Structure formats: structure tokens, C-alpha cells
XYZ file of C-alpha atoms in Angstrom:
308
model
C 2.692 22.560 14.871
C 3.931 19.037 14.177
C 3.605 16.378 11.695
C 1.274 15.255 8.808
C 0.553 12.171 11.065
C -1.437 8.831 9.580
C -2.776 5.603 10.879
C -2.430 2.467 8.733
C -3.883 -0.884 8.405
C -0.969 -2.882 6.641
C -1.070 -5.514 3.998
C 1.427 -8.135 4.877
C 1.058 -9.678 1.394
C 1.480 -6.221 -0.785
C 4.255 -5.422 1.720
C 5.976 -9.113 0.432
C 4.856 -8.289 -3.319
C 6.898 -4.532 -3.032
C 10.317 -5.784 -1.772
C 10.036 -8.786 -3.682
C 10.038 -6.174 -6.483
C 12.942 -3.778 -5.077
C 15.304 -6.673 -4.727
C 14.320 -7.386 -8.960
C 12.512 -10.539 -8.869
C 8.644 -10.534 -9.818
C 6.346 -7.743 -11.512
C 4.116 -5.089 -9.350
C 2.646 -3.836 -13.028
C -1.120 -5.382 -11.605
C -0.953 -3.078 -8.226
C 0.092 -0.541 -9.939
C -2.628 -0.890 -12.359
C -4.939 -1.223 -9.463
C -3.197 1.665 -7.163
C -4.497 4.059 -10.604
C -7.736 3.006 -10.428
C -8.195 3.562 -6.334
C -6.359 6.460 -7.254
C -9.169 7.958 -9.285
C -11.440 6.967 -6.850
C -10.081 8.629 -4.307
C -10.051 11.945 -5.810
C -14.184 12.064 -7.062
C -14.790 10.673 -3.202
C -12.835 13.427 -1.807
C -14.524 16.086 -4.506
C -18.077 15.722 -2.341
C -16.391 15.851 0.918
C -14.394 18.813 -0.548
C -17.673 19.944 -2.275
C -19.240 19.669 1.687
C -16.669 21.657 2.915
C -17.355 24.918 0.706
C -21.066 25.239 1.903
C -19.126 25.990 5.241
C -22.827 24.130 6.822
C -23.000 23.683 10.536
C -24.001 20.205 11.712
C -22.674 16.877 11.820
C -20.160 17.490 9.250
C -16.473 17.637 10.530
C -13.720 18.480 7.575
C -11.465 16.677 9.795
C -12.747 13.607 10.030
C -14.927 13.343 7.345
C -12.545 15.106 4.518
C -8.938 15.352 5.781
C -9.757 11.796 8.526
C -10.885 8.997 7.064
C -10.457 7.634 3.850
C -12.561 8.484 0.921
C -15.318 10.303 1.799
C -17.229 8.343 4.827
C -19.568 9.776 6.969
C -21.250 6.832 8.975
C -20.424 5.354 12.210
C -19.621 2.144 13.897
C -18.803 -1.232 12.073
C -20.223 0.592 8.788
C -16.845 2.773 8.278
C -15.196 -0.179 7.131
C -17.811 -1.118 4.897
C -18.686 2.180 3.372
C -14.239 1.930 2.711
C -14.881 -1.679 0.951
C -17.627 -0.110 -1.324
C -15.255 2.807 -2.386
C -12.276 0.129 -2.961
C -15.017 -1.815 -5.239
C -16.112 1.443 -7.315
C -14.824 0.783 -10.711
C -16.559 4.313 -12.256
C -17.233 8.077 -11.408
C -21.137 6.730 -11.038
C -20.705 4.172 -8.319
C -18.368 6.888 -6.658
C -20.817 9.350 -6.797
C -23.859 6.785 -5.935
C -21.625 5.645 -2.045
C -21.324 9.525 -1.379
C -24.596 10.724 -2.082
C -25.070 8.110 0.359
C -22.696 9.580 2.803
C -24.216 12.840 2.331
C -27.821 11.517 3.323
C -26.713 10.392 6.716
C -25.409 13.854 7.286
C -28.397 15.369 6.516
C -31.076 13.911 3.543
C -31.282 17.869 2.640
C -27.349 17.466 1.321
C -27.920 15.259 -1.469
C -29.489 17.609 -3.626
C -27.340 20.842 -2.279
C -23.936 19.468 -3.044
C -22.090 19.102 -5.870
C -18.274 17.912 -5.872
C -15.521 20.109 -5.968
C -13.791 20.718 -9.548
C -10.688 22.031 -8.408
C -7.989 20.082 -9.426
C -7.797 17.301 -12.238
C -5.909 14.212 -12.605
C -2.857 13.480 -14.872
C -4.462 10.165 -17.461
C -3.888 6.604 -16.486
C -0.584 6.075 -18.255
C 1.454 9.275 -16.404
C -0.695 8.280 -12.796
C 1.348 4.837 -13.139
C 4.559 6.632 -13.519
C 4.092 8.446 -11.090
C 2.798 6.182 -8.745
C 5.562 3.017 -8.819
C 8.560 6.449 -9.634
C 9.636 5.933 -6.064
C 9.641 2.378 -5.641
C 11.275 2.472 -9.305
C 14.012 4.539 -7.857
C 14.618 2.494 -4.354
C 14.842 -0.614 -7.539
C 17.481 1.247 -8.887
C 19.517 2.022 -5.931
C 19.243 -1.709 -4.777
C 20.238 -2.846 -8.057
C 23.800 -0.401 -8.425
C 27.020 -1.386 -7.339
C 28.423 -0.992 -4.029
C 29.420 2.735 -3.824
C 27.298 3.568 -6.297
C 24.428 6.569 -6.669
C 21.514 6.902 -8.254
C 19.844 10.042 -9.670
C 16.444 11.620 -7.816
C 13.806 13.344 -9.231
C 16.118 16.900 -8.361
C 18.449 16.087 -10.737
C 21.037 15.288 -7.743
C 23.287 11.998 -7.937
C 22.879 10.452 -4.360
C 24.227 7.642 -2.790
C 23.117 4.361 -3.581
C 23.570 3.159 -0.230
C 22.443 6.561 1.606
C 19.323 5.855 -0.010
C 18.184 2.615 0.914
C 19.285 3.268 4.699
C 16.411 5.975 4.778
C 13.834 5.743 2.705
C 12.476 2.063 2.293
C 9.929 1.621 4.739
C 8.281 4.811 4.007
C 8.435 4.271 0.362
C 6.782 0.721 0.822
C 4.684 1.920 3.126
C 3.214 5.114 0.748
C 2.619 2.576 -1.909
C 0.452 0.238 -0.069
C -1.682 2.868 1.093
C -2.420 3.592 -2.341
C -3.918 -0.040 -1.886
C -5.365 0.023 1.497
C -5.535 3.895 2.515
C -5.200 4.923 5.986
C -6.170 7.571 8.666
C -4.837 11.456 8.286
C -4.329 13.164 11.129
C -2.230 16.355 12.276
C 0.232 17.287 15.139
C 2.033 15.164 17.899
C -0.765 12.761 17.464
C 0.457 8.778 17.120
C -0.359 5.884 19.188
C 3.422 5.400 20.581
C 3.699 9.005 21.706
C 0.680 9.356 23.036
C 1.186 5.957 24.986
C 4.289 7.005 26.055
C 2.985 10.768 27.341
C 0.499 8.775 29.336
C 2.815 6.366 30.977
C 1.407 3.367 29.498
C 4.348 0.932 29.285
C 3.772 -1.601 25.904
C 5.978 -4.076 23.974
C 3.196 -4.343 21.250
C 4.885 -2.200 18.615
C 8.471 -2.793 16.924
C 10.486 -1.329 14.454
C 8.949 -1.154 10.794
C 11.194 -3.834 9.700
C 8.349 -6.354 8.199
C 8.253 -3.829 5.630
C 12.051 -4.543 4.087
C 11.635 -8.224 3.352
C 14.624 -9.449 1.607
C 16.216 -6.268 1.723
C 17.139 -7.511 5.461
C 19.512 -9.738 3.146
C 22.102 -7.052 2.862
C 23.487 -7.802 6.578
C 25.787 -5.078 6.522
C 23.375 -2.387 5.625
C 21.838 -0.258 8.719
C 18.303 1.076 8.135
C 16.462 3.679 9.669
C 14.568 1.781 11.977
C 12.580 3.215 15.026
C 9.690 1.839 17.328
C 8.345 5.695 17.052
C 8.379 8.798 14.936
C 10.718 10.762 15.022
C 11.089 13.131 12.289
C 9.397 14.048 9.590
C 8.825 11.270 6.503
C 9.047 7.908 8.178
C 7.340 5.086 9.740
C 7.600 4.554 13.453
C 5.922 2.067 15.367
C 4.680 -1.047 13.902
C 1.939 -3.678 14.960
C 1.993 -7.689 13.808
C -1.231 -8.410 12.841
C -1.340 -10.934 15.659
C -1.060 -7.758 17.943
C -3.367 -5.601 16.954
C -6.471 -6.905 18.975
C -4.020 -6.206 21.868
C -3.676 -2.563 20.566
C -7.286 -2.315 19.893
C -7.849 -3.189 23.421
C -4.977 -0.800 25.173
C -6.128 2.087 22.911
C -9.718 1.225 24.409
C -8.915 0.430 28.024
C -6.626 4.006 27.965
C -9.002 6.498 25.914
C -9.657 8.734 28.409
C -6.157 9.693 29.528
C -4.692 9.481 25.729
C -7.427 11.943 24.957
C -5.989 14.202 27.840
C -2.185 13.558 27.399
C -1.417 17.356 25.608
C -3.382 19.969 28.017
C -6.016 18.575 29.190
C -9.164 17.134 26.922
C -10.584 18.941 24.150
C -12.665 18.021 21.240
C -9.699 18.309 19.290
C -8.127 15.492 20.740
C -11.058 13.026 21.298
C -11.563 13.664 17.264
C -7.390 12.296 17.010
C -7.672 9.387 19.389
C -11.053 8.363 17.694
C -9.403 7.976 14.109
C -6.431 6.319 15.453
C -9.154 3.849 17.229
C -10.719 3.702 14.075
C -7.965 2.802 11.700
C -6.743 0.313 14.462
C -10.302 -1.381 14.408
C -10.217 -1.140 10.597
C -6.467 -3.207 10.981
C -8.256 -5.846 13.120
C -11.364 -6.263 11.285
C -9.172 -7.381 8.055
C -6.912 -9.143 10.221
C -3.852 -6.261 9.059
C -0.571 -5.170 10.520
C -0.550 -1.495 11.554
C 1.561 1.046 11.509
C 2.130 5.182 12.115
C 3.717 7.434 9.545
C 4.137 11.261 9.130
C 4.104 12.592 5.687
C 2.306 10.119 3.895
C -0.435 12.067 3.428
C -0.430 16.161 3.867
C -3.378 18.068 3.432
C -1.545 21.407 2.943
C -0.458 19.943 0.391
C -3.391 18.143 -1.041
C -2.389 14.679 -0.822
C -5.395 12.655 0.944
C -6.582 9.608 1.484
């Protein structure tokens, strides 16, 4: 049980570039034109680790950390995670895709290379309906900035909602979905994030704050509450977030505290080392590009098939 948990590095300057855009001044039309073509890298990276996954292969191949974990398709270790991620945010066709995860598949085991082939379940809509329906959301928290006090806008159910009712919930998540289309973080799954599992082992921090950094402007509207917590909560939202100043501080709590975080729901299992070693590894990732960081739920679900 729990929630569709994820780790993320955070952009500062995409963050700036959204709400600039919700609040109707600027254009987002070049990340969005960029989120499509990550977006179709992501999915043939994910087809070998999904392709992997079918040959149901003992070894050093773990679905959860190597399909539904890290981004893309990355099976190396170390200071090479992040690069292997850079590579796959470089790949500009299917061949250059294909070319980093063969590569991936050789440091599992040289034998995969030639065994696997990627998974062809599942297609993508073309470039011109991925836009749509990658900016829809942060189209729709426009809208509801943009309409009169009292007024609604209509979601994708057909249902007039508050205007209002809308912003106060679902900005920083929306924001927050859209840069990971940019800069993808860490799934995960359960009562796994770095505030909880602080808090569960008593360490006391003042690193993280509320996700305001990512409303911007919108702060402007000084009579408008948002739904703003230093943890999760619920499902669909951001909890804690890190300043990019901070993180190294993270990085080094997470580090100096491993042990008992890994131990913090019943004792240690391999289950849990595999959680708080993505969460290190995202927060690394955050550092090494000198990123904010923040937990979510619901950003990415793999029941669902949204990954990273």
C-alpha cells in the first residue's frame, strides 16, 4: 500500500519559465517542443528495460530500479548514472536511443545485447497531439489564473470547477509534472520519501520547506491560500522541498542516516535499501547539476504506465 512516490532534481529556471507562463506573460512553445522530444525518448529507453523485464532473467537486473527506478533505462553505477541520464536527454533519434541501451544492457550481462529486443506494447500519439497533451494542464491552470474572480473553468471531465478551487490545489504539482518531462526524476512506491522517513527515524531537519519556489508570481495573489506542505500528505502533490543551496546538506544527512532510514518500516530488507538508494541517487543527481529537489506522489505511476 501507499503512494506512487518520486524523487526530483528541480530546475529553478524551467520552474520561473512555467509560472511566468500561468500568470500570461512569455511563451513555453520551445519546452514544450523539447518535453515531446524527451518524451519519445523516454518511451524507446523504457521499451529495452521493458523488453529486459519479459525474459524474466535472474542476475543483476532489478525491474525496480532499473525499469520502474531510475530514469530512462540506466543500468550502471556510481557517478556514471548521471551521465548515462545526460546521453538519453541528448538522443535526438530511435538509433542513439537504442545505441545508450544496448550499452546498458552490456553491463548487465554482454550476453543481453543480442537476446533483447524492446518491448512493442504500446505506441505514441504523433508530435502535434503529444504537445497537447503535454502543456493541457498547465493550459488549464492558464485559464483558471486568467478568469475572473468567482469564476470556473472547465476540466478535461466535462465539469465546470472553480477558478479559484483550482489554483489553491493543483499548481505545484502541475509545475512540478511538467518539468520532469524536462529533467525526469526517481519512481518509487509506498511510504517511501525523504521527510517521512526522516521523521520515522527521529532525525530532526529544517532543510526542506514548503513547495512554494514552484508558484513564482502566482505568490502575487496575496489573498489566495495554496496547498502548501513541508511533506506528503495525500495523494497528487508535492511535499517537501530542497533550495539548491541545501541539497549538499541533504546529500550528506541522507548519507550520515542510511542505515536507520533503511530500517525505519520493520526492520531492513532489500526492499528498502533498493528505496533509500534511489532517493540517494536522485538527491546526488540534484547536487551534481547544482538543482532544487523535491518529493511528489503521483507523478509518475507504474500501474498505470506513466514512467520516467
Amino acid at each position: 500500500m501507499g503512494f506512487d512516490t518520486s524523487h526530483h532534481p528541480v530546475d529553478d529556471g524551467v520552474v520561473a519559465r512555467l509560472t511566468e507562463y500561468i500568470v500570461g506573460r512569455g511563451s513555453i512553445d520551445d519546452l514544450v517542443a523539447e518535453a515531446v522530444r524527451l518524451e519519445k525518448v523516454r518511451f524507446r529507453a523504457n521499451a529495452w528495460g521493458l523488453g529486459v523485464s519479459k525474459l524474466r532473467r535472474e542476475g543483476r537486473f532489478d525491474p525496480f530500479l532499473h525499469v520502474w527506478g531510475r530514469p530512462f533505462f540506466v543500468t550502471v553505477e556510481g557517478d556514471a548514472v548521471g551521465e548515462a541520464i545526460d546521453r538519453y536527454l541528448d538522443a535526438r533519434t530511435d538509433a542513439e536511443v537504442d545505441a545508450i541501451a544496448k550499452e546498458m544492457l552490456r553491463a548487465l550481462d554482454p550476453a543481453l545485447a543480442d537476446e533483447v529486443e524492446p518491448s512493442n506494447e504500446g505506441s505514441l500519439p504523433d508530435d502535434e497531439a503529444l504537445a497537447i497533451g503535454l502543456r493541457a494542464s498547465l493550459d488549464l491552470i492558464r485559464a483558471a489564473w486568467a478568469a475572473p474572480r468567482g469564476g470556473t473553468v472547465v476540466v478535461p471531465s466535462g465539469e465546470a470547477v472553480p477558478a479559484e478551487e483550482l489554483l489553491w490545489r493543483e499548481v505545484p504539482l502541475t509545475v512540478l509534472t511538467f518539468a520532469a518531462h524536462l529533467r525526469p526524476g526517481w519512481m518509487d512506491r509506498g511510504y517511501v520519501w525523504p521527510t517521512v522517513l526522516l521523521g520515522e527515524a527521529g532525525v530532526e531537519t529544517s532543510l526542506f520547506e514548503t513547495p512554494e519556489p514552484l508558484l513564482g508570481p502566482l505568490l502575487d495573489r496575496v489573498d489566495q491560500r495554496f496547498f502548501l506542505h513541508t511533506t506528503i500528505l495525500e495523494n497528487y502533490m508535492v511535499g517537501g522541498y530542497v533550495a539548491a543551496a541545501k541539497v549538499p546538506a541533504l546529500r550528506a544527512l541522507l548519507e550520515e542516516h542510511q542505515e536507520t532510514l533503511v530500517a525505519v518500516h520493520d526492520g531492513p530488507s532489500a526492499e528498502m535499501q533498493l528505496s533509500v538508494a534511489k532517493l540517494l541517487e536522485a538527491v546526488r543527481d540534484a547536487e551534481r547539476r547544482g538543482l532544487a529537489f523535491a518529493e511528489a506522489t503521483e507523478v509518475y505511476s507504474g500501474f498505470s504506465g506513466i514512467m520516467n
